[in-house]
XYZ file of C-alpha atoms in Angstrom:
583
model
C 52.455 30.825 0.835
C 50.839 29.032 -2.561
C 51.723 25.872 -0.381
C 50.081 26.760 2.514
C 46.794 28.296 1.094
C 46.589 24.901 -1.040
C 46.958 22.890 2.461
C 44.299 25.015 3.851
C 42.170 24.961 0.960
C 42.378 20.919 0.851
C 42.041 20.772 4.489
C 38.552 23.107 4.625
C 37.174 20.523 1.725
C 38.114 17.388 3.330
C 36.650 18.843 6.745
C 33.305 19.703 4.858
C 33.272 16.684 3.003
C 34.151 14.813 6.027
C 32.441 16.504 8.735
C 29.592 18.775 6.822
C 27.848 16.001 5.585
C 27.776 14.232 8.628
C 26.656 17.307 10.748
C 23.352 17.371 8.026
C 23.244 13.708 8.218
C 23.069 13.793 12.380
C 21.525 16.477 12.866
C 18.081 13.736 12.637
C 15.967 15.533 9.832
C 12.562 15.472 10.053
C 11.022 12.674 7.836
C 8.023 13.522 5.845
C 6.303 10.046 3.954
C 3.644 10.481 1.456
C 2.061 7.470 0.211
C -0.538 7.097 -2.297
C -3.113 4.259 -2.403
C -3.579 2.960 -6.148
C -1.751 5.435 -7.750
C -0.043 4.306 -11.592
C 3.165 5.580 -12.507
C 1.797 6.825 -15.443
C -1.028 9.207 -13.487
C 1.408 12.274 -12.968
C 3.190 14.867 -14.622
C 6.829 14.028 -13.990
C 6.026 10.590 -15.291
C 5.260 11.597 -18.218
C 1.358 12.320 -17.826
C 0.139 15.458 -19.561
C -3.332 15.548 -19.223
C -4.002 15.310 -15.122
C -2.190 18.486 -13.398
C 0.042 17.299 -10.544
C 2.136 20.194 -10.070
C 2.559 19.565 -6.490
C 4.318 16.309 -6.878
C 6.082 17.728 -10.355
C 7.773 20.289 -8.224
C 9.153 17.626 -5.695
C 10.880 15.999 -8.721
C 12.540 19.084 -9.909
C 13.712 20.075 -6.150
C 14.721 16.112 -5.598
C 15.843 13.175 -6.698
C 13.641 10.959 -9.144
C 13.299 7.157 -9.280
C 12.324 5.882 -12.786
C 12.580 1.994 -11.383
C 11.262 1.776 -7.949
C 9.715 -1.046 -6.919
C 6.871 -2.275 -4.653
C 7.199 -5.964 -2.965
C 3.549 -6.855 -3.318
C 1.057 -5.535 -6.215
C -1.966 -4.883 -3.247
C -2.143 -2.908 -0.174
C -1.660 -4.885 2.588
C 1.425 -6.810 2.151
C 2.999 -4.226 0.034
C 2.443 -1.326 3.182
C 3.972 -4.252 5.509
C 7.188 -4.456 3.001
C 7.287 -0.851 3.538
C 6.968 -0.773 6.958
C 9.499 -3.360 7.923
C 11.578 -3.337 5.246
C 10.921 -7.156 4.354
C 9.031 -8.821 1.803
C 5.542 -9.506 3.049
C 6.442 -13.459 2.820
C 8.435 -13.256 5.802
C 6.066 -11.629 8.474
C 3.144 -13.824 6.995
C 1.514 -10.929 5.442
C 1.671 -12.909 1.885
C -1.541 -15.104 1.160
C -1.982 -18.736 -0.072
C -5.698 -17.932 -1.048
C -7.584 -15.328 -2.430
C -7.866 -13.064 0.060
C -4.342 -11.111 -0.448
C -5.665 -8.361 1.297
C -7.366 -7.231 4.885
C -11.151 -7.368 4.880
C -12.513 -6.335 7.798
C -12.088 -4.343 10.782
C -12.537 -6.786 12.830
C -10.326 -9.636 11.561
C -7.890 -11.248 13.396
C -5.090 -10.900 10.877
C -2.733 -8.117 11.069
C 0.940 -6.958 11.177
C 2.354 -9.212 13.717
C 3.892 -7.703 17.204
C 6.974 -9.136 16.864
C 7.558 -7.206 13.402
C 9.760 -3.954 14.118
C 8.605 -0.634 12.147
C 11.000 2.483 10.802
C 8.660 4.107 12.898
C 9.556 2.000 16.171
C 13.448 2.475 15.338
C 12.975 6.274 15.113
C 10.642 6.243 18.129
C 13.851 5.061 20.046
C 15.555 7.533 18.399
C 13.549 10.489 19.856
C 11.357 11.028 17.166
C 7.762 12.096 17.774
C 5.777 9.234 15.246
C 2.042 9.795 13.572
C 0.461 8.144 10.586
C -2.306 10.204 9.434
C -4.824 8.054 6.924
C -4.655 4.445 5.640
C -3.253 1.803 8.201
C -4.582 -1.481 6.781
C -2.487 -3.569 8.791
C -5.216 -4.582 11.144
C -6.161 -4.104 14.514
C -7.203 -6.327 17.075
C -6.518 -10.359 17.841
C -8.425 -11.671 20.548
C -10.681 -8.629 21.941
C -12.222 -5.909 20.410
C -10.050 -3.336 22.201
C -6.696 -5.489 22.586
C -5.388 -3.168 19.491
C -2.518 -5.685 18.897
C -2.180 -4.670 15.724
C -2.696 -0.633 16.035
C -0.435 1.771 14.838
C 0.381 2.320 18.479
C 1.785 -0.959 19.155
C 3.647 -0.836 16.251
C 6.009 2.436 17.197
C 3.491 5.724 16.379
C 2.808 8.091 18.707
C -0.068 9.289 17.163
C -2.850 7.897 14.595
C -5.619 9.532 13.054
C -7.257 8.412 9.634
C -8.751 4.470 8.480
C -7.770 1.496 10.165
C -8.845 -0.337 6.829
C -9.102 0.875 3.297
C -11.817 2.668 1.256
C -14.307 0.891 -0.689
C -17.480 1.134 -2.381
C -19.256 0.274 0.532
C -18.524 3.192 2.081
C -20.522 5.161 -0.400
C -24.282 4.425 -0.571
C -24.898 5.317 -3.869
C -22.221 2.972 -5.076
C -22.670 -1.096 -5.662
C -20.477 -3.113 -3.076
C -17.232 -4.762 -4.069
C -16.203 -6.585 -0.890
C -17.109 -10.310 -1.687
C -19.418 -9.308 -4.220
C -19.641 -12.577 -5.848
C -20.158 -14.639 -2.522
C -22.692 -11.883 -1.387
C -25.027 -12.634 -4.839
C -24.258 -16.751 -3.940
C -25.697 -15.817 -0.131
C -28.912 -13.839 -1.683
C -29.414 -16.487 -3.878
C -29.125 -19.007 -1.159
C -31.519 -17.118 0.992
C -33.969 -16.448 -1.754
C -34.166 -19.876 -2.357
C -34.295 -20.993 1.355
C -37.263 -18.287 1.725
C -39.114 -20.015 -1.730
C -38.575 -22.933 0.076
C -40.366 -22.148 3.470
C -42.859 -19.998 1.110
C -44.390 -23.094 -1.011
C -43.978 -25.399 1.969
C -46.028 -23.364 3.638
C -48.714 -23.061 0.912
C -48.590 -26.642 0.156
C -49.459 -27.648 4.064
C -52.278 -24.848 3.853
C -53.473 -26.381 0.723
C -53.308 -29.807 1.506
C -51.112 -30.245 -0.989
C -48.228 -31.418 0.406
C -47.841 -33.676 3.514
C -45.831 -31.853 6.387
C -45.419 -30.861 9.358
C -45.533 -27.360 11.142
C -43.060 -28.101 13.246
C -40.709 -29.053 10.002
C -41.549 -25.891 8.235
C -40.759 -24.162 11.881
C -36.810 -25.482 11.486
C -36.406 -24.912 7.581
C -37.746 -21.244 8.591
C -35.299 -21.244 11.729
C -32.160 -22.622 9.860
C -32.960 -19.918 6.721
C -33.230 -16.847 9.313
C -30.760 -18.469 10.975
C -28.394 -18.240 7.468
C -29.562 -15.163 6.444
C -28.670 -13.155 10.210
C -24.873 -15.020 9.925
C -24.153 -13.702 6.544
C -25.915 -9.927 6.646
C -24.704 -9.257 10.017
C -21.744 -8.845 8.622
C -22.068 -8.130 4.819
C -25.285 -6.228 5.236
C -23.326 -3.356 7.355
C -19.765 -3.086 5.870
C -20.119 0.847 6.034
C -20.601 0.614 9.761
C -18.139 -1.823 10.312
C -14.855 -1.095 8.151
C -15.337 2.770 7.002
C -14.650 4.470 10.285
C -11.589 6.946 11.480
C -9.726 6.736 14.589
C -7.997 8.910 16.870
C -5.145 7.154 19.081
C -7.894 3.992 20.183
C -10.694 6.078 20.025
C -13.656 5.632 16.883
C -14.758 9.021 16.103
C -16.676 8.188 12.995
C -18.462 5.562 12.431
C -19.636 5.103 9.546
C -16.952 7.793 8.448
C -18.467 10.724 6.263
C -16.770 10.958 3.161
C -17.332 14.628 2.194
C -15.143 15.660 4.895
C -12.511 13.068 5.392
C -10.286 14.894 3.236
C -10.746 17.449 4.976
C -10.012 16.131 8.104
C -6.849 14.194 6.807
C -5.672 17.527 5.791
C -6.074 19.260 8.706
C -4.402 16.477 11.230
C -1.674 16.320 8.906
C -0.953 20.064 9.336
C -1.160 19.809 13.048
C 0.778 17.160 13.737
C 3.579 19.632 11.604
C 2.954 22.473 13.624
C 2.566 21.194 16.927
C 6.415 19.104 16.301
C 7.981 21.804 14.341
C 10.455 21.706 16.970
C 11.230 18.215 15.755
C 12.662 15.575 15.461
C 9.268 13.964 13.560
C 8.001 11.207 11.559
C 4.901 11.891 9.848
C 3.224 9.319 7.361
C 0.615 10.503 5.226
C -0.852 7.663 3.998
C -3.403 8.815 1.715
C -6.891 7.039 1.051
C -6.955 8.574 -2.742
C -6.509 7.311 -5.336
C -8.523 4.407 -4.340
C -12.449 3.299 -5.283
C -14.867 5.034 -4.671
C -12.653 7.769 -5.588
C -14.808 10.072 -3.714
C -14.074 13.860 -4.735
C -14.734 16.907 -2.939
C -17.038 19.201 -5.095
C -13.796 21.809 -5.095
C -12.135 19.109 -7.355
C -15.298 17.384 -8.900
C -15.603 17.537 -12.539
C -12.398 19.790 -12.943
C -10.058 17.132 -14.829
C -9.827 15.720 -18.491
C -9.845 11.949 -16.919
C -12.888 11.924 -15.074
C -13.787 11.205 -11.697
C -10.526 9.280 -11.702
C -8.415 12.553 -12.594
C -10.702 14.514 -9.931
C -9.379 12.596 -7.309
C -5.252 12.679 -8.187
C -5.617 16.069 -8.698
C -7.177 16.453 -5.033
C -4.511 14.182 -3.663
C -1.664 17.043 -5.526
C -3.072 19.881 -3.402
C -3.372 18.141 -0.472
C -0.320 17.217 -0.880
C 0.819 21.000 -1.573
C -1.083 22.086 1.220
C 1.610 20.190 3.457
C 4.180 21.241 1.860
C 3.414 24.750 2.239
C 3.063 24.153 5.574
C 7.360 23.415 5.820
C 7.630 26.164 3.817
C 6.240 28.342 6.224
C 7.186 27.174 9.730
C 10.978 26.993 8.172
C 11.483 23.264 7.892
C 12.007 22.785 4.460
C 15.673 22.097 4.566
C 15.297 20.138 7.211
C 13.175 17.622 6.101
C 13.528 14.508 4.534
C 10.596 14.487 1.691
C 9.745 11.246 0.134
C 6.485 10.117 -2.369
C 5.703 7.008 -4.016
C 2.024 4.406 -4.591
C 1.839 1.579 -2.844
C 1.628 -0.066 -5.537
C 0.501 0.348 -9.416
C -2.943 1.212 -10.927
C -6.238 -1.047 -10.642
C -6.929 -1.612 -14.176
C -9.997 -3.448 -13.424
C -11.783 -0.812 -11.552
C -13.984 0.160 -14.320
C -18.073 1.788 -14.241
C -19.337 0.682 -17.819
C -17.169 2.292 -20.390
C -15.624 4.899 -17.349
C -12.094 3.593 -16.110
C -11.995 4.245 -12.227
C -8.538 3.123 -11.714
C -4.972 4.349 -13.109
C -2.704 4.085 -15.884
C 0.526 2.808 -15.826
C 2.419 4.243 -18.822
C 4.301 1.579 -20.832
C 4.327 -0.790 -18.563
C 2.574 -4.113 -19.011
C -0.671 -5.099 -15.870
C -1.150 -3.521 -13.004
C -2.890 -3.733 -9.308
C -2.921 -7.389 -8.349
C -0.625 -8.640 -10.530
C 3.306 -9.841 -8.776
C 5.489 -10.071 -11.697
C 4.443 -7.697 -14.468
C 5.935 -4.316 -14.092
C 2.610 -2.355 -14.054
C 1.790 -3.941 -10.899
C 4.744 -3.395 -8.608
C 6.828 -0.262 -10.515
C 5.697 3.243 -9.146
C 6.435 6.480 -9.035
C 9.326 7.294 -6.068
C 10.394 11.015 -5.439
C 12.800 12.200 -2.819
C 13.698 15.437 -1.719
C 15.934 17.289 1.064
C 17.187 20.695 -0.002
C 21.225 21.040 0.200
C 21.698 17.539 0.805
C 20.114 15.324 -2.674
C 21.452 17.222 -5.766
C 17.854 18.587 -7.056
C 16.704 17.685 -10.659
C 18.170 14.162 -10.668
C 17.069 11.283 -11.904
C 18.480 7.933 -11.289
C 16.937 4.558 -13.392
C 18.750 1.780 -10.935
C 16.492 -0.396 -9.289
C 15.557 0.326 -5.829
C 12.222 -0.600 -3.727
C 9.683 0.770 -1.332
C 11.568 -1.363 1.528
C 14.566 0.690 0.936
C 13.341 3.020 2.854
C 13.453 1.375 6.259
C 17.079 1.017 6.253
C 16.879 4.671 4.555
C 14.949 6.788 7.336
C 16.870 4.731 10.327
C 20.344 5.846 9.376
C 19.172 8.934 8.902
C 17.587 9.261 12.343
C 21.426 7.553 13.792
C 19.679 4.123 14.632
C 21.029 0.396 14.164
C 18.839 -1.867 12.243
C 17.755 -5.077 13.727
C 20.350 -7.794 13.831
C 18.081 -10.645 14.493
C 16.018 -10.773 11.416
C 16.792 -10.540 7.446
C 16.163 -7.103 5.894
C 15.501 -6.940 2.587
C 15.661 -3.128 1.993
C 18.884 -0.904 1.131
C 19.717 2.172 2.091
C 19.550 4.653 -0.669
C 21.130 7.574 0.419
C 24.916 7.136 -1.282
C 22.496 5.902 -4.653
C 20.489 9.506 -4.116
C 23.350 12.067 -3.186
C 25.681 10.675 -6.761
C 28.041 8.568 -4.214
C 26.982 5.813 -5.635
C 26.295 5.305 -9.311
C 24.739 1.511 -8.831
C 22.018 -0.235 -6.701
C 23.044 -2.479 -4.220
C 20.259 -4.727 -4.967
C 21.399 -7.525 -6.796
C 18.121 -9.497 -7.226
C 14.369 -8.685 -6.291
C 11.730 -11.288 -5.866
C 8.328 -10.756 -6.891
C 5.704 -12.636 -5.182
C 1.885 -12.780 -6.021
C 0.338 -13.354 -2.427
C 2.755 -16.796 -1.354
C 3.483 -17.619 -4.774
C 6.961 -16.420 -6.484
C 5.781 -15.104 -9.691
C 9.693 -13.360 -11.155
C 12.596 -12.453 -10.318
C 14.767 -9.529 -11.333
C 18.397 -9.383 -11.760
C 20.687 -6.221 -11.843
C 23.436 -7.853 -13.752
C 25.508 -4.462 -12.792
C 28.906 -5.323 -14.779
C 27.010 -5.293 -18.062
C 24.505 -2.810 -17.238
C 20.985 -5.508 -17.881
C 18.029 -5.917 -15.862
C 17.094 -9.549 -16.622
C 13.726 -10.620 -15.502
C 12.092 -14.169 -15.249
C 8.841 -14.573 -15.596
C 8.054 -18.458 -13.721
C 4.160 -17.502 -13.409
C 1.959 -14.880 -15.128
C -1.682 -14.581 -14.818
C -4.134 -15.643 -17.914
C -5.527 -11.895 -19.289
C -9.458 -12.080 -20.196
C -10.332 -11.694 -22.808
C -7.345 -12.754 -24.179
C -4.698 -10.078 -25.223
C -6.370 -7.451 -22.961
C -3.777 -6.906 -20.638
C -5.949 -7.265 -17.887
C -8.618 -9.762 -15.815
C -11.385 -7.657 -16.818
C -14.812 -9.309 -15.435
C -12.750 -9.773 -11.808
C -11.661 -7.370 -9.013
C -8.058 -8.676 -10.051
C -6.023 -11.114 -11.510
C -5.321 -14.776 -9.433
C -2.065 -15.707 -7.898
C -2.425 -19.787 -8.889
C -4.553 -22.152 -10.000
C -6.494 -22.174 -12.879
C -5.985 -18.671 -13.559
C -2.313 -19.097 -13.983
C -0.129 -19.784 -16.782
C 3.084 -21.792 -15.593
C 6.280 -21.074 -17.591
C 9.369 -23.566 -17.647
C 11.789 -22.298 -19.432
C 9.957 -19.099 -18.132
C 9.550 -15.935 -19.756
C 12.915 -13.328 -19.896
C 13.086 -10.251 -20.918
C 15.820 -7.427 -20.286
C 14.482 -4.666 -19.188
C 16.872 -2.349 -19.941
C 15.752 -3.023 -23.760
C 12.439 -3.534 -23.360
C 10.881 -2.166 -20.411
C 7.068 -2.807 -21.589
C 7.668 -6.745 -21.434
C 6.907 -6.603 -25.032
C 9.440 -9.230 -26.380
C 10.016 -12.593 -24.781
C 13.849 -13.920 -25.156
C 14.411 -17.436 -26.007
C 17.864 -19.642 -26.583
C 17.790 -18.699 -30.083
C 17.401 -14.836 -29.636
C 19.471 -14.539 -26.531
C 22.900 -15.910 -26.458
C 22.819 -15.765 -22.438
C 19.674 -17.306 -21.993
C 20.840 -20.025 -19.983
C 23.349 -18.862 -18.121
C 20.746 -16.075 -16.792
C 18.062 -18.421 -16.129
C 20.401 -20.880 -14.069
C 21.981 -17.534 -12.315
C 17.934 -17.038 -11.233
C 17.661 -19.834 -9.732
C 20.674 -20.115 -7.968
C 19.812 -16.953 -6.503
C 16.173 -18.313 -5.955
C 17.546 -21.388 -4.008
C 19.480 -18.875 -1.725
C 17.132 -16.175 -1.307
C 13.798 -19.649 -0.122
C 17.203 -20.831 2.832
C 16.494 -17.526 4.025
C 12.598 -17.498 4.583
C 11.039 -19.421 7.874
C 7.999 -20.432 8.682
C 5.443 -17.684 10.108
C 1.963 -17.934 10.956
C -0.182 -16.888 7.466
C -2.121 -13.204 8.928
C -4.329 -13.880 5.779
C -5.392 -16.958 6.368
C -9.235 -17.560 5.901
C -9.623 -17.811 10.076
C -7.882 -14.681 10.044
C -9.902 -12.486 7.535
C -12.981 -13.311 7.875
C -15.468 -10.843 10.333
C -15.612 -11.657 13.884
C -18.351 -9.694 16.013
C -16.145 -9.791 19.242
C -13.037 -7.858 17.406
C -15.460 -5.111 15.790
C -14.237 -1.858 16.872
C -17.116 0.442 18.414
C -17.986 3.653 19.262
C -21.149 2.794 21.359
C -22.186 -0.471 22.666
C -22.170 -3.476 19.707
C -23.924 -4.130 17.541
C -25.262 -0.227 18.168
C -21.911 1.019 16.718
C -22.251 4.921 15.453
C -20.979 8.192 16.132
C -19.783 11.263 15.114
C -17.092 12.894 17.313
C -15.906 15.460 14.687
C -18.840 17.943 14.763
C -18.319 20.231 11.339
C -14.630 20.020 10.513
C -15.017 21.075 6.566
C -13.856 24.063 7.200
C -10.777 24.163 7.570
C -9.008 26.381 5.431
């Protein structure tokens, strides 16, 4: 009898072991993807933070799994959200710059996530997942037309999109001064104002007598100046109406987009695109627009934190973020979805008013936003949760990065990964159940736009993280851990230091970059430096060439891609009537 209770006791275990797991795993869980914009690891609670309340997020951590070295693939917005989305480092889709535009600019570029690039959310589309991305796309739009949308969420595997097809910034805001190209806008006024001085004492000199001319001469210099000035303030002189508008599907139904309400409205679509597919299988992306500049705050929030406007605005982001989570709560999906959070990438050190600091912190962590190799730039916070399935409370320091979760969400939804092109991402789920105590990322390559700024290496027999610093950028002033004076740091040229032998560190001894290794200090040195760039040499055979989406052609604003909700240039509307309240 002890026999046969034993047989049936091993035999109930190995079926629920075997077949249990699987049934949870199968059974396609809803996936739920929050997303910050700008957020540093060091800006909430479970990170360590004990000033800004994020109890929202906190509470994911305790009922999940938490990630103490996850990794972004690009240290700005647009080529890190491309990483994410394809699970590949920007570098191969061309989403990587070779100048200094590392990021989308307008609307109505011609750069963008390229067709032939396949999504998580185009994998679980096929799967029979119902797809929407609520808030920040910023992986372009259109290429040849101003309503081709080759770029749109649409065409890239989401059913539905509402929220920005570019990115926040202080342009959107009125009261606040404008950051896109504002050092080539103050060259173009300059320009102008000197053109206009120009036409101005040539014009008083001919009615004076004074100097010899003709009209017709001060006619052209007056044609070519307007001429200048319409090419360049077309454009520049109406950023709000051209990149801070929200979309619904193809439609424009702000423009320019109103920002007391947007998080509002974000809100809101978010919790009906639960409820109306709380039937499931779903997707849902919320790709915030907080934490990024302007950091504008509803008044609910405004002036309620010990960090300032800065504060005000993560601690909005937390209860929106609760505010959906509720919403599982209550319609019964909590068990059966997949819960994941993490920043695109880390804090904007930079974004400063005065003396006020208007972007995040990044705990111990050396740089931030902008910068490829230095960990305050590319390590965030990454959170996962999915009651009775990831052991809750957990924390697990192996490296991982925000491309793992492509291959992640598609073998959880039961679909293959593409065969025909080189994923860079892992799936995590043996590393986040306990099955697996070690990453199965061996190196990760940290680029700066194009340019390979370090590489880490998970040396997993001995338990280091080496990682070789080949560029960094040059801090001003000097020592302050920052490019303070520009919107942030360069990937080459002049504002680049070159390293060879470069700089090492371990970072499972010194996480903060603090202490340089050198032959003399580190027995290993060379064998670690030569294992870098044998892996190096590998990992370039792999890359092919790709047209560059950030290319100047490509980013700069062209009047026949600008998407409008009237007839162009007469581009405003306001299809959302009073959403504010909501709830």
């Amino acid at each position: 009898c002890f026999r046969r209770y034993l047989l049936m006791s091993l035999t109930s275990c190995l079926f629920w072991n075997t077949f249990g797991f699987s049934a949870a795993v199968d059974s396609k869980p809803n996936i739920l993807l929050f997303l910050a914009d700008d957020l540093g690891i060091g800006d909430i609670g479970c990170y360590g933070n004990n000033s800004i309340r994020t109890p929202n997020i906190d509470r994911l951590a305790r009922e999940g799994v938490k990630l103490t070295q996850h990794i972004a693939a690009a240290s700005l917005c647009t080529p890190s959200r491309a990483a994410f989305l394809t699970g590949r480092y920007p570098i191969r889709s061309g989403m990587a710059s070779s100048n200094r535009y590392r990021a989308l600019q307008w609307n109505a570029g011609s750069g963008g996530l390229p067709a032939n690039e396949t999504t998580f959310a185009r994998l679980l589309q096929q799967q029979g997942y119902t797809t929407g991305l609520i808030g920040k796309w910023h992986q372009g739009v259109n290429c040849e037309s101003f309503n081709d949308h080759c770029h749109h969420p649409l065409n890239h595997g989401f059913d539905y999109f509402y929220g920005m097809p570019l990115t926040l910034r202080n342009n959107c805001q009125k009261i606040k001064p404008p950051d896109l190209d504002a050092a080539l806008q103050d060259k173009l006024w300059l320009y102008s104002q000197i053109i206009t001085l120009a036409v101005l004492t040539l014009t008083a000199g001919k009615l004076t007598d004074l100097i010899s001319i003709r009209w017709k001469t001060i006619a052209c210099v007056t044609l070519v100046g307007g001429l200048f000035f319409i090419s360049w303030y077309s454009s520049y002189g109406f950023v709000q109406y051209w990149n801070c508008i929200l979309m619904r599907n193809h439609d424009v139904t702000e423009q320019p987009m109103k920002l007391e309400r947007t998080a509002f409205l974000i809100l809101k679509e978010a919790i009906s695109f639960i409820k109306r597919n709380r039937h499931g299988p779903f997707l849902l992306f919320v790709s915030f627009l907080h934490v990024h500049t302007p950091l504008f705050t509803t008044s609910k929030f405004l002036g309620k934190s010990r960090h300032g406007l800065y504060g005000d605005n993560v601690e909005e982001m937390d209860w929106m973020m609760g505010k959906i989570l509720d919403v599982l709560d209550e319609e019964g999906l909590k068990n059966h979805t997949f819960t994941y959070f993490a920043s695109d990438h880390g804090g904007h050190l930079e974004a400063q008013n005065g003396s006020a600091q208007l972007g995040g912190w990044n705990g111990i962590y050396k740089g931030g936003k902008g910068m490829g190799g230095w960990e305050g730039g590319i390590r965030v916070p990454g959170i996962f949760r999915w009651p009775g399935v990831l052991p809750a409370g957990t924390v697990t320091d192996e490296p991982t990065s925000l491309m793992d979760i492509y291959p992640t969400v598609v073998h959880l939804a039961g679909g293959i990964l593409p065969r025909d092109r080189v994923i860079d991402g892992r799936n995590l789920l043996p590393l986040l159940q306990g099955r697996a105590q070690k990453s199965n990322h061996e190196f990760l390559f940290h680029y700066c736009g194009s340019y390979l700024h370090a590489v880490r290496w998970h040396q997993k027999d001995s338990g280091a993280i080496w990682k070789a610093h080949y560029m960094t950028p040059i801090f001003s002033p000097p020592g302050a851990g920052a490019c303070y004076g520009k919107k942030n740091c360069p990937c080459f040229g002049e504002g680049v230091t070159h390293h060879d032998p470069p700089l090492l560190f371990d970072l499972s001894r010194d996480p903060s970059e603090a202490k340089p290794l050198s032959a003399d200090t580190e027995p290993l040195f060379d064998t670690v430096i030569r294992e870098m760039g044998r892996a190096i040499e590998e990992h370039r055979r792999t890359l092919t060439p790709v047209p560059e989406q950030l290319s100047v052609y490509n980013v700069v604003w062209k009047p026949w891609l600008q998407p409008c909700c009237g007839t162009f240039p007469f581009c405003w509307c306001d299809k959302e009537g009073d959403s504010t309240q909501i709830l």
